[in-house]
Coordinates of C-alpha atoms in Angstrom, one line a residue:
T196 CA 0.0 0.0 0.0
Y197 CA 2.9 2.4 0.7
Y198 CA 4.4 1.9 -2.8
K199 CA 0.9 2.1 -4.4
G200 CA 0.3 5.4 -2.6
E201 CA 3.7 6.7 -3.7
G202 CA 2.6 5.9 -7.3
F203 CA 5.0 3.2 -8.3
P204 CA 3.4 1.1 -11.1
V205 CA 2.9 -2.5 -10.4
Q206 CA 5.0 -3.3 -13.5
A207 CA 8.0 -1.3 -12.0
M208 CA 7.7 -3.1 -8.7
R209 CA 7.8 -6.5 -10.4
E210 CA 10.7 -5.4 -12.6
Y211 CA 12.7 -4.2 -9.6
L212 CA 12.0 -7.3 -7.4
M213 CA 13.2 -9.5 -10.2
T214 CA 16.5 -7.7 -10.3
V215 CA 16.8 -8.6 -6.6
L216 CA 15.7 -12.2 -7.1
N217 CA 17.7 -13.2 -10.1
S218 CA 21.2 -11.9 -10.7
N219 CA 20.9 -12.4 -14.5
F220 CA 17.7 -10.4 -14.9
E221 CA 19.3 -7.1 -15.6
D222 CA 21.5 -8.5 -18.4
W223 CA 18.4 -10.1 -19.9
R224 CA 16.5 -6.8 -19.7
R225 CA 19.3 -4.9 -21.4
A226 CA 19.2 -7.5 -24.2
N227 CA 15.4 -7.5 -24.4
P228 CA 14.3 -3.9 -23.5
D229 CA 10.8 -4.4 -24.9
A230 CA 10.1 -8.0 -23.9
D231 CA 7.3 -9.0 -21.6
I232 CA 8.7 -9.8 -18.2
E233 CA 6.8 -13.1 -18.3
S234 CA 9.2 -14.3 -21.0
F235 CA 12.1 -14.2 -18.6
K236 CA 13.1 -17.6 -17.3
F237 CA 13.3 -17.3 -13.5
S238 CA 15.8 -19.7 -11.9
P239 CA 16.1 -20.6 -8.2
K240 CA 19.8 -21.2 -8.9
K241 CA 20.3 -17.4 -9.5
L242 CA 18.9 -16.4 -6.1
N243 CA 21.5 -14.7 -3.9
P244 CA 22.1 -17.1 -0.9
A245 CA 23.1 -14.2 1.3
G246 CA 19.9 -12.3 0.7
S247 CA 19.6 -8.8 -0.7
L248 CA 19.2 -5.2 0.6
F249 CA 16.3 -3.1 -0.6
D250 CA 17.6 -0.2 -2.7
Y251 CA 15.1 2.6 -3.0
A252 CA 17.2 4.6 -5.4
K253 CA 17.5 1.6 -7.7
L254 CA 13.7 1.1 -7.6
V255 CA 13.3 4.7 -8.7
D256 CA 15.7 4.2 -11.6
V257 CA 14.0 1.0 -12.6
S258 CA 10.6 2.7 -12.5
K259 CA 11.7 5.6 -14.7
N260 CA 12.8 3.1 -17.3
V261 CA 9.5 1.1 -17.1
I262 CA 7.3 4.2 -17.4
S263 CA 9.5 5.5 -20.3
R264 CA 8.7 2.4 -22.3
M265 CA 5.0 2.7 -21.9
D266 CA 2.9 4.4 -24.6
A267 CA 0.9 7.5 -23.8
E268 CA -2.4 5.6 -23.6
T269 CA -1.0 3.2 -21.0
V270 CA 0.5 6.0 -18.9
Y271 CA -2.8 7.9 -19.1
T272 CA -4.8 4.9 -17.9
L273 CA -2.5 4.1 -15.0
L274 CA -2.0 7.7 -13.9
L275 CA -5.8 8.3 -13.9
Q276 CA -6.4 5.2 -11.9
W277 CA -3.8 6.3 -9.3
A278 CA -5.2 9.9 -9.3
E279 CA -8.8 8.8 -8.8
E280 CA -7.7 7.1 -5.6
F281 CA -5.1 9.5 -4.3
D282 CA -5.7 12.9 -5.9
A283 CA -9.3 13.4 -7.0
D284 CA -8.9 17.1 -8.0
F285 CA -6.0 16.1 -10.3
A286 CA -8.0 13.2 -11.7
K287 CA -10.8 15.6 -12.7
L288 CA -8.3 17.7 -14.8
L289 CA -6.8 14.6 -16.4
C290 CA -10.1 13.2 -17.6
A291 CA -11.7 16.6 -18.5
D292 CA -10.0 16.4 -21.9
P293 CA -8.4 13.0 -22.4
D294 CA -6.9 13.8 -25.8
Y295 CA -5.2 16.9 -24.4
T296 CA -3.8 14.9 -21.4
K297 CA -2.5 12.1 -23.7
A298 CA -0.8 14.7 -25.9
I299 CA 1.0 16.0 -22.9
L300 CA 2.0 12.4 -21.8
A301 CA 3.2 11.6 -25.3
I302 CA 6.0 14.2 -25.2
G303 CA 9.3 12.5 -25.8
R304 CA 7.8 9.0 -25.9
G305 CA 9.0 6.4 -28.4
G306 CA 12.3 6.2 -30.2
K307 CA 15.6 4.9 -28.9
K308 CA 16.0 7.5 -26.2
P309 CA 12.6 8.2 -24.6
R310 CA 12.3 10.9 -21.9
K311 CA 12.5 9.6 -18.4
D312 CA 10.6 12.4 -16.5
L313 CA 8.5 10.2 -14.2
A314 CA 9.4 7.6 -11.7
T315 CA 6.1 7.6 -9.9
W316 CA 2.6 8.8 -10.6
Q317 CA 2.9 11.2 -7.7
E318 CA 5.5 13.1 -9.7
A319 CA 3.1 13.7 -12.6
K320 CA 1.4 16.8 -11.2
P321 CA 4.7 18.7 -10.6
Y322 CA 5.9 17.7 -14.0
M323 CA 2.8 18.5 -16.1
G324 CA 0.6 20.6 -13.9
F325 CA 1.5 23.8 -15.7
F326 CA -0.4 22.6 -18.8
Y327 CA -3.6 23.2 -16.8
D328 CA -4.5 26.8 -16.0
E329 CA -5.8 25.7 -12.6
L330 CA -2.3 24.6 -11.6
L331 CA -0.2 27.3 -13.2
T332 CA 2.0 29.2 -10.8
A333 CA 3.3 32.8 -11.2
P334 CA 6.9 33.0 -12.3
E335 CA 9.8 34.8 -10.6
F336 CA 12.0 36.4 -13.2
T337 CA 15.6 37.1 -12.5
F338 CA 15.9 39.8 -15.2
D339 CA 14.5 43.3 -15.0
A340 CA 10.8 43.5 -15.4
A341 CA 11.1 46.1 -18.2
L342 CA 13.4 43.8 -20.2
V343 CA 11.2 40.8 -19.7
K344 CA 8.2 42.8 -20.9
T345 CA 10.1 43.9 -24.0
V346 CA 11.0 40.3 -24.8
L347 CA 7.4 39.1 -24.3
E348 CA 6.0 41.9 -26.4
K349 CA 8.4 41.0 -29.2
Y350 CA 7.5 37.4 -28.9
L351 CA 3.8 38.1 -29.2
A352 CA 4.4 40.3 -32.3
S353 CA 6.2 37.4 -34.1
F354 CA 4.4 34.4 -32.7
D355 CA 2.7 32.3 -35.4
A356 CA 0.9 29.0 -34.9
A357 CA 2.0 27.9 -38.4
D358 CA 5.7 28.1 -37.6
D359 CA 7.7 24.9 -37.5
S360 CA 10.3 24.4 -34.7
G361 CA 13.2 25.8 -36.7
T362 CA 11.3 29.0 -37.7
W363 CA 10.0 29.4 -34.1
F364 CA 13.5 29.2 -32.7
N365 CA 15.0 31.6 -35.4
K366 CA 12.4 34.1 -34.2
V367 CA 13.6 33.6 -30.6
K368 CA 17.2 34.2 -31.7
A369 CA 16.1 37.4 -33.6
I370 CA 14.6 38.7 -30.3
T371 CA 17.8 37.9 -28.6
E372 CA 19.9 40.0 -30.9
Q373 CA 17.3 42.8 -30.9
I374 CA 17.7 43.3 -27.1
G375 CA 21.5 43.1 -27.3
F376 CA 21.9 39.6 -26.0
T377 CA 24.0 37.0 -28.0
T378 CA 23.1 33.8 -29.8
D379 CA 26.8 32.8 -29.9
M380 CA 27.2 30.6 -26.9
K381 CA 30.8 29.9 -27.6
A382 CA 31.7 33.6 -27.6
Y383 CA 29.7 34.0 -24.4
K384 CA 31.6 31.3 -22.6
Q385 CA 34.9 32.8 -23.7
N386 CA 34.0 36.3 -22.5
P387 CA 30.7 36.4 -20.5
D388 CA 31.3 40.0 -19.4
A389 CA 30.9 41.1 -23.1
F390 CA 27.2 40.3 -23.2
P391 CA 24.3 41.0 -20.8
G392 CA 22.8 37.6 -21.6
T393 CA 22.2 34.9 -24.2
V394 CA 19.5 33.2 -26.2
A395 CA 19.3 30.7 -23.3
D396 CA 18.2 33.6 -21.0
V397 CA 15.6 34.7 -23.5
S398 CA 14.3 31.2 -23.8
T399 CA 14.0 31.0 -20.0
M400 CA 12.0 34.2 -19.9
L401 CA 9.6 32.8 -22.4
R402 CA 9.5 29.5 -20.6
Q403 CA 8.7 31.2 -17.3
A404 CA 6.0 33.3 -18.9
I405 CA 4.3 30.3 -20.6
T406 CA 4.8 27.6 -18.0
G407 CA 5.7 29.4 -14.8
K408 CA 8.8 27.2 -14.6
T409 CA 12.5 27.4 -15.5
N410 CA 12.5 23.8 -16.6
S411 CA 9.9 22.1 -18.8
P412 CA 9.8 19.9 -21.9
D413 CA 10.7 21.5 -25.2
L414 CA 9.0 24.9 -25.2
Y415 CA 8.0 24.8 -28.9
T416 CA 6.3 21.5 -28.3
V417 CA 4.6 22.9 -25.2
T418 CA 3.2 25.8 -27.2
R419 CA 1.8 23.4 -29.8
I420 CA 0.0 21.5 -27.1
L421 CA -1.3 24.6 -25.3
G422 CA -2.5 26.0 -28.6
Y423 CA -2.2 29.5 -30.0
E424 CA -4.9 31.2 -27.9
R425 CA -3.8 29.8 -24.5
T426 CA -0.2 30.6 -25.2
V427 CA -1.0 34.2 -26.2
E428 CA -3.3 34.7 -23.2
R429 CA -0.6 33.5 -20.8
V430 CA 2.0 35.8 -22.2
K431 CA -0.4 38.8 -22.2
S432 CA -1.3 38.0 -18.6
I433 CA 2.4 38.2 -17.6
I434 CA 2.9 41.4 -19.5
A435 CA 0.0 43.0 -17.7
S436 CA 1.4 42.0 -14.3
L437 CA 4.9 43.4 -14.9

């Protein structure tokens, strides 16, 4: 019940316990990353006769890998089941628009290097809560308010829902140069005193305005999921508060 409440998927608990029970399981899993655990041939001969210590950090690592291999539909189903029991308000947000929630959960899934943002379902709200206006928090900018306002106004003036990621980022770089910051990260590292900031700082201002956080999944992808109107409204709201 403790691990259920923490939000560890049953699949992750089974996966971890098998690493404890059979010393050859991890090698098998590395060779068969997508195989059903039921196809692993358990052997009593591989049990550690001295017993094993429970390693919580390892459980977390195993769980991240297990969840990263799930598709968005599976993650949505399991997360919603957990939230309905342990966080009813979050569950209501998750099921209010299933397609929207699944689009969020699909970020970085699939491929050879899927994102590993979640180790437990309890971590889902802090990770993805900013996508819901009800859970959005006010940002705390480190740059001068007038500068942030200028950046956000320029962003709104050029923001176009039809832009691909390359065009979108080129516009961010253009804003960077317009305010006297640099897009040359190599030059900045060599002589940081020569520039008041970089394109990374501008990206952070935009990220904070749109998500309320300094860290989030790819910001271009975030704006695609939020949609044009919601993104614009969030930026306008921050401008009005500065």
